[in-house]
mmCIF file of C-alpha atoms in Angstrom:
data_model
loop_
_atom_site.group_PDB
_atom_site.id
_atom_site.type_symbol
_atom_site.label_atom_id
_atom_site.label_comp_id
_atom_site.label_asym_id
_atom_site.label_seq_id
_atom_site.Cartn_x
_atom_site.Cartn_y
_atom_site.Cartn_z
ATOM 1 C CA GLU A 1 0.000 0.000 0.000
ATOM 2 C CA GLU A 2 1.386 3.377 -1.028
ATOM 3 C CA PRO A 3 1.764 5.998 1.711
ATOM 4 C CA LYS A 4 -0.957 8.609 1.787
ATOM 5 C CA VAL A 5 0.210 11.985 0.505
ATOM 6 C CA HIS A 6 -1.407 14.967 2.202
ATOM 7 C CA THR A 7 -2.147 17.858 -0.116
ATOM 8 C CA PHE A 8 -2.599 21.342 1.293
ATOM 9 C CA ASN A 9 -2.581 24.976 0.329
ATOM 10 C CA PRO A 10 0.999 26.233 0.935
ATOM 11 C CA PHE A 11 -0.379 29.660 1.820
ATOM 12 C CA VAL A 12 -1.641 28.291 5.149
ATOM 13 C CA PHE A 13 1.877 29.030 6.420
ATOM 14 C CA LEU A 14 1.629 32.676 5.379
ATOM 15 C CA PRO A 15 -0.143 33.809 8.605
ATOM 16 C CA PRO A 16 2.549 32.197 10.821
ATOM 17 C CA ALA A 17 5.215 33.949 8.741
ATOM 18 C CA ILE A 18 3.451 37.298 9.191
ATOM 19 C CA CYS A 19 3.172 36.694 12.941
ATOM 20 C CA ASP A 20 6.894 35.921 13.026
ATOM 21 C CA ILE A 21 7.760 39.185 11.253
ATOM 22 C CA VAL A 22 5.493 41.271 13.491
ATOM 23 C CA SER A 23 6.790 39.693 16.683
ATOM 24 C CA THR A 24 10.432 40.004 15.612
ATOM 25 C CA ALA A 25 10.010 43.682 14.711
ATOM 26 C CA ILE A 26 8.398 44.490 18.068
ATOM 27 C CA LEU A 27 10.980 42.407 19.933
ATOM 28 C CA TYR A 28 13.943 44.187 18.376
ATOM 29 C CA ILE A 29 12.425 47.589 19.110
ATOM 30 C CA GLY A 30 12.019 46.438 22.698
ATOM 31 C CA LEU A 31 15.590 45.104 22.770
ATOM 32 C CA ASN A 32 16.845 48.515 21.643
ATOM 33 C CA LEU A 33 15.233 50.045 24.733
ATOM 34 C CA THR A 34 16.135 47.444 27.344
ATOM 35 C CA THR A 35 18.945 44.981 28.143
ATOM 36 C CA ALA A 36 19.683 41.628 26.498
ATOM 37 C CA SER A 37 19.094 39.696 29.724
ATOM 38 C CA SER A 38 15.739 41.369 30.408
ATOM 39 C CA TYR A 39 14.778 40.957 26.751
ATOM 40 C CA GLN A 40 15.357 37.216 26.988
ATOM 41 C CA MET A 41 13.733 36.795 30.390
ATOM 42 C CA LEU A 42 10.569 38.669 29.409
ATOM 43 C CA GLN A 43 10.029 36.249 26.554
ATOM 44 C CA GLY A 44 8.867 33.891 29.269
ATOM 45 C CA ALA A 45 5.445 35.468 28.715
ATOM 46 C CA LEU A 46 5.251 33.234 25.647
ATOM 47 C CA ILE A 47 4.394 30.188 27.746
ATOM 48 C CA ILE A 48 1.305 31.972 29.094
ATOM 49 C CA CYS A 49 0.120 33.226 25.702
ATOM 50 C CA THR A 50 0.697 29.858 24.038
ATOM 51 C CA GLY A 51 -1.074 27.997 26.807
ATOM 52 C CA LEU A 52 -4.149 30.238 26.677
ATOM 53 C CA LEU A 53 -4.333 30.142 22.870
ATOM 54 C CA SER A 54 -4.001 26.352 22.956
ATOM 55 C CA ILE A 55 -7.052 26.241 25.208
ATOM 56 C CA LEU A 56 -9.058 28.337 22.744
ATOM 57 C CA MET A 57 -7.935 26.531 19.585
ATOM 58 C CA PHE A 58 -7.438 22.934 20.724
ATOM 59 C CA ARG A 59 -9.818 22.882 23.712
ATOM 60 C CA ARG A 60 -7.068 21.679 25.999
ATOM 61 C CA ARG A 61 -7.659 21.394 29.707
ATOM 62 C CA ILE A 62 -5.298 23.069 32.145
ATOM 63 C CA GLU A 63 -4.648 21.209 35.386
ATOM 64 C CA TYR A 64 -4.175 22.985 38.701
ATOM 65 C CA TYR A 65 -0.397 22.526 38.696
ATOM 66 C CA GLN A 66 -0.253 24.010 35.196
ATOM 67 C CA TRP A 67 -2.144 27.100 36.366
ATOM 68 C CA PHE A 68 0.356 27.303 39.209
ATOM 69 C CA GLY A 69 3.179 27.126 36.666
ATOM 70 C CA MET A 70 1.676 30.055 34.763
ATOM 71 C CA ILE A 71 1.441 32.067 37.983
ATOM 72 C CA VAL A 72 5.123 31.338 38.588
ATOM 73 C CA VAL A 73 5.881 32.748 35.127
ATOM 74 C CA VAL A 74 3.949 35.943 35.901
ATOM 75 C CA VAL A 75 5.873 36.395 39.155
ATOM 76 C CA GLY A 76 9.155 35.956 37.287
ATOM 77 C CA LEU A 77 8.167 38.542 34.679
ATOM 78 C CA VAL A 78 7.199 41.049 37.371
ATOM 79 C CA ILE A 79 10.578 40.550 39.063
ATOM 80 C CA VAL A 80 12.409 41.347 35.818
ATOM 81 C CA GLY A 81 10.329 44.425 35.013
ATOM 82 C CA VAL A 82 10.483 45.877 38.507
ATOM 83 C CA THR A 83 14.221 45.326 38.979
ATOM 84 C CA ASP A 84 14.969 47.184 35.740
ATOM 85 C CA VAL A 85 13.201 50.238 37.153
ATOM 86 C CA ILE A 86 14.249 50.026 40.812
ATOM 87 C CA MET A 87 17.843 48.847 40.393
ATOM 88 C CA GLY A 88 18.474 50.572 37.074
ATOM 89 C CA ALA A 89 19.238 48.789 33.819
ATOM 90 C CA GLU A 90 22.545 49.066 31.983
ATOM 91 C CA SER A 91 21.030 51.066 29.139
ATOM 92 C CA ASN A 92 21.455 54.441 27.473
ATOM 93 C CA HIS A 93 17.714 55.023 27.805
ATOM 94 C CA SER A 94 15.677 56.459 30.649
ATOM 95 C CA ALA A 95 13.758 54.300 33.108
ATOM 96 C CA SER A 96 10.482 55.032 31.300
ATOM 97 C CA GLU A 97 11.977 54.004 27.947
ATOM 98 C CA VAL A 98 13.336 50.808 29.475
ATOM 99 C CA MET A 99 9.879 50.034 30.827
ATOM 100 C CA ILE A 100 8.379 50.633 27.363
ATOM 101 C CA GLY A 101 10.956 48.228 25.946
ATOM 102 C CA ASN A 102 10.007 45.617 28.535
ATOM 103 C CA ILE A 103 6.307 46.024 27.734
ATOM 104 C CA LEU A 104 6.993 45.669 23.993
ATOM 105 C CA CYS A 105 8.912 42.450 24.638
ATOM 106 C CA VAL A 106 5.916 41.015 26.483
ATOM 107 C CA VAL A 107 3.345 42.228 23.924
ATOM 108 C CA SER A 108 5.322 40.670 21.074
ATOM 109 C CA GLN A 109 4.826 37.258 22.639
ATOM 110 C CA ILE A 110 1.145 37.344 21.677
ATOM 111 C CA ALA A 111 2.150 37.309 18.001
ATOM 112 C CA VAL A 112 4.706 34.562 18.666
ATOM 113 C CA ALA A 113 2.069 32.460 20.417
ATOM 114 C CA MET A 114 -0.280 32.855 17.459
ATOM 115 C CA GLN A 115 2.526 31.722 15.158
ATOM 116 C CA LEU A 116 3.286 28.619 17.229
ATOM 117 C CA VAL A 117 -0.326 27.558 17.634
ATOM 118 C CA LEU A 118 -1.026 27.982 13.909
ATOM 119 C CA GLU A 119 2.101 25.992 13.071
ATOM 120 C CA GLU A 120 1.024 23.177 15.374
ATOM 121 C CA LYS A 121 -2.434 23.122 13.822
ATOM 122 C CA TYR A 122 -1.241 22.859 10.220
ATOM 123 C CA LEU A 123 1.714 20.565 10.908
ATOM 124 C CA HIS A 124 -0.604 18.029 12.525
ATOM 125 C CA LYS A 125 -3.528 18.521 10.151
ATOM 126 C CA TYR A 126 -1.550 18.116 6.919
ATOM 127 C CA ASP A 127 1.448 16.130 8.230
ATOM 128 C CA VAL A 128 3.866 18.644 6.690
ATOM 129 C CA GLU A 129 7.603 18.006 6.857
ATOM 130 C CA ALA A 130 9.291 20.406 9.268
ATOM 131 C CA LEU A 131 11.968 21.478 6.782
ATOM 132 C CA PHE A 132 9.328 22.204 4.143
ATOM 133 C CA ALA A 133 7.331 24.323 6.591
ATOM 134 C CA VAL A 134 10.466 26.279 7.549
ATOM 135 C CA GLY A 135 11.217 26.844 3.865
ATOM 136 C CA LEU A 136 7.722 28.138 3.122
ATOM 137 C CA GLU A 137 7.772 30.568 6.034
ATOM 138 C CA GLY A 138 11.266 31.682 5.052
ATOM 139 C CA ILE A 139 10.215 32.451 1.477
ATOM 140 C CA TYR A 140 7.126 34.361 2.601
ATOM 141 C CA GLY A 141 9.127 36.286 5.182
ATOM 142 C CA PHE A 142 11.841 37.201 2.688
ATOM 143 C CA ILE A 143 9.326 38.551 0.169
ATOM 144 C CA ILE A 144 7.374 40.532 2.783
ATOM 145 C CA LEU A 145 10.507 42.078 4.282
ATOM 146 C CA LEU A 146 11.941 42.899 0.865
ATOM 147 C CA ILE A 147 8.784 44.832 -0.003
ATOM 148 C CA SER A 148 8.549 46.436 3.454
ATOM 149 C CA LEU A 149 12.055 47.898 3.262
ATOM 150 C CA VAL A 150 10.886 50.480 0.718
ATOM 151 C CA PRO A 151 8.202 52.264 2.808
ATOM 152 C CA LEU A 152 10.203 51.823 6.040
ATOM 153 C CA TYR A 153 13.105 53.712 4.455
ATOM 154 C CA TYR A 154 10.951 56.826 4.095
ATOM 155 C CA ILE A 155 9.513 56.712 7.625
ATOM 156 C CA HIS A 156 11.392 58.996 10.028
ATOM 157 C CA VAL A 157 11.266 58.388 13.787
ATOM 158 C CA GLY A 158 12.818 59.898 16.896
ATOM 159 C CA SER A 159 16.154 58.961 18.409
ATOM 160 C CA THR A 160 14.400 56.594 20.807
ATOM 161 C CA PHE A 161 13.651 54.131 18.017
ATOM 162 C CA SER A 162 16.430 54.899 15.542
ATOM 163 C CA THR A 163 20.096 55.807 15.889
ATOM 164 C CA ASN A 164 21.032 56.057 12.215
ATOM 165 C CA PRO A 165 22.125 59.505 10.914
ATOM 166 C CA TYR A 166 18.884 60.322 9.112
ATOM 167 C CA GLY A 167 16.469 58.929 11.694
ATOM 168 C CA ARG A 168 14.956 56.422 9.279
ATOM 169 C CA LEU A 169 12.993 53.502 10.685
ATOM 170 C CA GLU A 170 14.967 51.166 8.415
ATOM 171 C CA ASP A 171 18.033 52.338 6.491
ATOM 172 C CA VAL A 172 19.431 49.517 4.339
ATOM 173 C CA GLY A 173 22.276 51.619 2.953
ATOM 174 C CA TYR A 174 23.508 52.615 6.403
ATOM 175 C CA ALA A 175 23.214 49.025 7.621
ATOM 176 C CA TRP A 176 25.227 47.722 4.677
ATOM 177 C CA ASP A 177 27.883 50.384 5.287
ATOM 178 C CA GLN A 178 28.225 49.240 8.905
ATOM 179 C CA ILE A 179 28.543 45.599 7.853
ATOM 180 C CA CYS A 180 31.291 46.434 5.358
ATOM 181 C CA LYS A 181 33.257 48.580 7.823
ATOM 182 C CA ASP A 182 33.067 46.269 10.845
ATOM 183 C CA PRO A 183 33.887 42.563 10.229
ATOM 184 C CA MET A 184 32.486 41.624 13.643
ATOM 185 C CA ILE A 185 29.027 42.776 12.569
ATOM 186 C CA ALA A 186 29.287 40.602 9.463
ATOM 187 C CA VAL A 187 30.404 37.619 11.558
ATOM 188 C CA SER A 188 27.599 38.186 14.085
ATOM 189 C CA LEU A 189 25.068 38.446 11.268
ATOM 190 C CA ALA A 190 26.305 35.225 9.665
ATOM 191 C CA CYS A 191 26.176 33.402 13.013
ATOM 192 C CA MET A 192 22.657 34.704 13.604
ATOM 193 C CA ILE A 193 21.465 33.458 10.208
ATOM 194 C CA VAL A 194 22.886 29.976 10.798
ATOM 195 C CA SER A 195 21.672 29.723 14.403
ATOM 196 C CA ILE A 196 18.152 30.923 13.589
ATOM 197 C CA ALA A 197 17.900 28.471 10.681
ATOM 198 C CA ILE A 198 18.916 25.549 12.900
ATOM 199 C CA PHE A 199 16.714 26.776 15.744
ATOM 200 C CA ASN A 200 13.626 27.127 13.542
ATOM 201 C CA PHE A 201 14.075 23.651 12.073
ATOM 202 C CA ALA A 202 14.550 22.064 15.496
ATOM 203 C CA ALA A 203 11.690 24.080 17.024
ATOM 204 C CA ILE A 204 9.179 23.144 14.323
ATOM 205 C CA ASN A 205 10.192 19.493 14.717
ATOM 206 C CA VAL A 206 9.374 19.732 18.423
ATOM 207 C CA THR A 207 6.063 21.430 17.606
ATOM 208 C CA LYS A 208 5.132 18.678 15.159
ATOM 209 C CA GLU A 209 6.166 15.717 17.295
ATOM 210 C CA LEU A 210 4.980 17.131 20.635
ATOM 211 C CA SER A 211 3.213 20.505 20.874
ATOM 212 C CA ALA A 212 3.718 24.261 20.688
ATOM 213 C CA THR A 213 3.515 24.516 24.470
ATOM 214 C CA THR A 214 6.264 21.946 24.967
ATOM 215 C CA ARG A 215 8.380 23.914 22.512
ATOM 216 C CA THR A 216 8.007 27.091 24.562
ATOM 217 C CA VAL A 217 8.887 25.249 27.774
ATOM 218 C CA ILE A 218 12.122 23.901 26.292
ATOM 219 C CA ASP A 219 12.923 27.260 24.703
ATOM 220 C CA SER A 220 12.611 29.070 28.027
ATOM 221 C CA ILE A 221 15.702 27.304 29.361
ATOM 222 C CA ARG A 222 17.958 29.439 27.148
ATOM 223 C CA THR A 223 16.948 32.422 29.294
ATOM 224 C CA ILE A 224 19.376 31.241 31.951
ATOM 225 C CA LEU A 225 22.167 30.812 29.392
ATOM 226 C CA VAL A 226 21.705 34.323 27.971
ATOM 227 C CA TRP A 227 21.682 35.864 31.447
ATOM 228 C CA ALA A 228 24.733 33.838 32.530
ATOM 229 C CA VAL A 229 26.711 34.975 29.468
ATOM 230 C CA SER A 230 25.585 38.622 29.414
ATOM 231 C CA VAL A 231 26.838 39.332 32.951
ATOM 232 C CA PRO A 232 30.509 38.212 32.681
ATOM 233 C CA VAL A 233 31.049 38.640 28.930
ATOM 234 C CA PHE A 234 29.076 41.809 28.143
ATOM 235 C CA HIS A 235 29.338 43.288 31.663
ATOM 236 C CA ALA A 236 25.599 43.560 32.165
ATOM 237 C CA LYS A 237 24.739 44.746 35.664
ATOM 238 C CA PHE A 238 24.348 41.846 38.088
ATOM 239 C CA ILE A 239 21.025 42.180 39.869
ATOM 240 C CA PRO A 240 20.539 39.573 42.628
ATOM 241 C CA TYR A 241 16.759 39.662 42.224
ATOM 242 C CA GLN A 242 17.119 38.291 38.700
ATOM 243 C CA VAL A 243 18.537 35.101 40.185
ATOM 244 C CA CYS A 244 15.044 34.587 41.599
ATOM 245 C CA HIS A 245 13.665 34.834 38.069
ATOM 246 C CA ASN A 246 15.943 32.034 36.905
ATOM 247 C CA VAL A 247 14.791 29.897 39.822
ATOM 248 C CA PHE A 248 11.206 30.532 38.702
ATOM 249 C CA VAL A 249 12.169 29.489 35.154
ATOM 250 C CA VAL A 250 13.471 26.137 36.406
ATOM 251 C CA LYS A 251 10.339 25.586 38.505
ATOM 252 C CA LYS A 252 8.132 26.512 35.564
ATOM 253 C CA THR A 253 9.950 24.048 33.307
ATOM 254 C CA ILE A 254 9.459 21.236 35.804
ATOM 255 C CA LEU A 255 5.795 22.089 36.390
ATOM 256 C CA LYS A 256 4.888 22.356 32.727
ATOM 257 C CA THR A 257 6.969 19.535 31.250
ATOM 258 C CA TRP A 258 3.912 17.274 31.118
ATOM 259 C CA TRP A 259 1.568 19.893 29.613
#
């Protein structure tokens, strides 16, 4: 008996690609206003958004210990946001701008959650290969961004959201000039491209074989790694209260492993 081939409309992966672009744009604006460690920690809000959307879309039931895990996440997020204001973040921006950056990082997780839940739905429904799904989203994202660069070039914003000479929201020429003049930027960009490609492939495999929620639980562990590297290597300010956040991350991972 020949294996059954699932046919589907490839444009079903267009909405997840759009969600990815929107979330990434908001995240990077937030990162520009806050610190790398806080940026990574605040992405823990994803587990809450994904869990709630999974309830709405897949009618999943949340057990009491899972609700407790979500409360733990909220406490961890509050710790990060408050410490940035009280203790002072290592940033060139004011406390209010840092708080805006933190809020943007959290808000962006709604779009990420929508992306993950939609991916889980279509991966399971049509039994799509993970690499094929990554390729489709990559093509859609490339086309959308290529078109978006034109209007973004003519949009001028304040110094809070743009540090290029002409205050453009997106200046391709200036970015290319920086890449050519500083080899480290080119190396960082190349490493980012490779790491994101591998990450997306591995993440979609986890989504297909397990679930979007499990993917977010596993992904949250890198928060500790980013924080641990940013303090000694990039001299980010060590805030003892953020250790509590990492403890909450470990507890959350244990509590929600069997989601």
